Amino acid sequence: MKVVGLTGGIGSGKTTVAGFFKELGIPVFIADDEAKLLMVSNSEVKSAVQALFGELSYINGLPERKYIASKVFGDRGKLEQLNAIIHPAVARHFESWKEEQVAPYVIYEAAILFESGGYKKCDFNLLVTAPLDRRIERLKKRDKSTLEEIEARMNNQWSDEEKAKLADFIIENKELSSTRKAVHELHETLV
């Protein structure tokens, strides 16, 4: 089964594009959602995160996300250590999930698909882009984030220009109708 990696900068509209593929009956694996689930359900992941960030990283068995985020977004080394814990667990989970799917292809959506090297395991890679001002506006509304918090998160991701060099397909997410049309056209190409 073919795997299409789906990525884009924070606030670009990856989730919207993934939703359009779901509407077409294509199974979508959202790596960030799976990572959050594994941080709660996988005892090995939990232990490793606690060893890295200390007991304050979990309260009542649940990850203290703001605490963990405060530790990684200012420290690239800690972020890389966290990713080294989470990404292999997510990759193993994806492989078992993929075996259960019945479709011409599946979507593997990941925010840092290129940065993590995960794109190498995909047959094709799709980059979703959007104008920077729209991305910032979306994040302010969605996450109630400050500009400073948004910029810190964006600085931990590659630029669209860097990602475009590795992408097989690019969809610019400006207007929903044109984005949906681009997804339908890409679907036809992939099928």
XYZ file of C-alpha atoms in Angstrom:
191
model
C 0.000 0.000 0.000
C 1.295 3.440 -0.924
C 1.974 5.968 1.821
C 1.554 9.690 1.162
C 3.329 11.855 3.711
C 1.414 15.046 4.461
C 3.162 17.965 6.131
C 3.293 21.724 6.365
C 4.294 24.440 8.756
C 2.261 25.013 11.875
C -1.019 26.708 10.970
C -0.739 25.854 7.267
C -3.916 23.754 7.207
C -2.589 20.185 7.310
C -5.625 19.062 9.311
C -8.001 20.662 6.806
C -6.260 18.911 3.905
C -6.256 15.611 5.830
C -10.002 16.049 6.339
C -10.535 16.439 2.591
C -8.726 13.129 2.023
C -10.923 11.483 4.687
C -13.991 12.735 2.807
C -12.677 10.759 -0.193
C -12.467 7.597 1.930
C -8.700 7.671 2.376
C -7.446 6.546 5.807
C -5.483 9.263 7.608
C -2.969 8.705 10.411
C -2.305 11.917 12.368
C 1.142 11.389 13.916
C 0.807 14.227 16.459
C -2.491 12.823 17.785
C -0.985 9.343 18.005
C 2.052 10.755 19.833
C -0.247 12.350 22.421
C -2.078 9.048 22.900
C 1.175 7.113 23.260
C 2.401 9.586 25.897
C -0.571 8.461 27.993
C -0.955 4.792 27.063
C 2.595 3.527 26.444
C 4.488 2.854 29.678
C 7.905 2.848 27.960
C 7.257 6.285 26.436
C 5.971 7.598 29.778
C 9.029 6.368 31.664
C 11.439 7.811 29.118
C 9.708 11.223 29.134
C 9.764 11.301 32.936
C 13.441 10.356 32.940
C 14.157 13.234 30.550
C 12.024 15.967 32.160
C 11.495 14.783 35.731
C 8.432 13.971 37.797
C 6.751 17.312 36.976
C 6.305 16.137 33.387
C 3.345 13.967 34.473
C 0.582 14.779 36.951
C -1.922 12.066 37.894
C -0.570 9.880 35.077
C -1.154 12.497 32.390
C 1.539 14.463 30.557
C 1.884 18.056 31.691
C 2.081 19.432 28.139
C 2.731 23.079 28.968
C 5.590 22.093 31.273
C 7.124 19.798 28.630
C 6.637 22.435 25.902
C 8.370 25.035 28.067
C 11.382 22.734 28.306
C 11.695 21.849 24.611
C 10.846 24.982 22.648
C 13.799 26.899 24.003
C 16.187 23.957 23.864
C 16.714 22.192 20.532
C 18.695 19.416 22.233
C 15.808 18.558 24.570
C 13.395 18.675 21.635
C 15.569 16.205 19.731
C 15.715 13.927 22.792
C 11.918 14.034 23.137
C 11.496 13.295 19.426
C 13.896 10.342 19.757
C 11.508 8.889 22.352
C 8.235 9.630 20.586
C 8.979 9.123 16.871
C 10.037 5.454 16.984
C 6.934 4.585 19.043
C 4.682 6.441 16.586
C 6.405 4.745 13.617
C 5.791 1.279 15.101
C 2.150 2.144 15.754
C 1.736 3.463 12.188
C 3.065 0.226 10.665
C 0.504 -1.894 12.535
C -2.283 0.620 11.743
C -1.367 0.601 8.030
C -1.710 -3.181 7.836
C -5.361 -2.860 8.891
C -6.308 -0.361 6.162
C -8.046 -1.144 2.881
C -7.498 1.693 0.417
C -5.384 2.553 -2.634
C -3.126 4.610 -0.347
C -2.993 6.065 3.169
C -2.066 9.514 4.440
C 0.610 9.879 7.117
C 0.260 13.423 8.489
C 3.182 14.755 10.519
C 4.206 18.313 11.338
C 7.931 17.561 11.139
C 7.879 14.889 8.435
C 10.950 16.285 6.679
C 12.820 17.394 9.803
C 12.495 13.922 11.361
C 13.457 12.051 8.187
C 10.035 10.357 8.157
C 9.490 11.435 4.554
C 11.989 8.750 3.481
C 9.481 6.053 4.462
C 6.746 7.560 2.261
C 6.141 6.853 -1.405
C 5.122 10.467 -2.039
C 5.214 13.632 0.051
C 2.686 16.460 0.025
C 3.494 19.896 1.426
C 0.681 22.228 2.486
C 1.613 25.912 2.477
C -0.214 29.079 3.458
C 0.755 32.744 3.712
C 2.602 33.488 6.963
C 0.112 36.123 8.130
C -2.789 33.655 7.739
C -0.882 30.968 9.620
C -0.230 33.342 12.515
C -3.864 34.479 12.542
C -5.093 30.846 12.616
C -2.768 29.957 15.493
C -3.788 32.971 17.550
C -7.435 31.907 17.206
C -6.919 28.148 17.510
C -4.385 27.946 20.331
C -4.807 31.374 21.921
C -1.032 31.663 21.438
C 0.969 34.859 21.593
C 3.057 35.957 18.627
C 6.191 35.125 20.630
C 4.961 31.549 21.313
C 3.990 31.088 17.652
C 7.377 32.308 16.399
C 9.191 29.991 18.839
C 7.233 27.012 17.471
C 7.767 28.066 13.859
C 11.516 28.420 14.470
C 11.645 24.706 15.335
C 10.360 23.784 11.871
C 11.988 24.046 8.477
C 10.864 26.831 6.156
C 8.439 26.068 3.327
C 11.300 26.674 0.888
C 13.397 23.925 2.505
C 10.436 21.519 2.615
C 9.464 22.243 -1.006
C 12.784 20.778 -2.179
C 11.715 17.365 -0.841
C 7.995 17.514 -1.660
C 6.489 15.640 -4.591
C 3.319 17.746 -4.447
C 2.495 21.177 -2.989
C -0.965 22.532 -2.188
C -1.284 26.187 -1.280
C -4.078 26.543 1.259
C -5.478 30.027 0.688
C -9.159 29.399 -0.109
C -10.985 26.250 1.026
C -12.687 25.680 -2.327
C -9.406 25.722 -4.261
C -7.709 23.590 -1.598
C -10.500 20.988 -1.789
C -10.245 21.001 -5.609
C -6.461 20.484 -5.417
C -6.954 17.525 -3.052
C -9.487 15.950 -5.427
C -7.111 16.378 -8.364
C -4.216 14.887 -6.410
C -6.429 11.983 -5.325
C -7.203 11.224 -8.969
C -3.492 11.297 -9.770
C -2.653 8.962 -6.866
C -5.416 6.481 -7.683
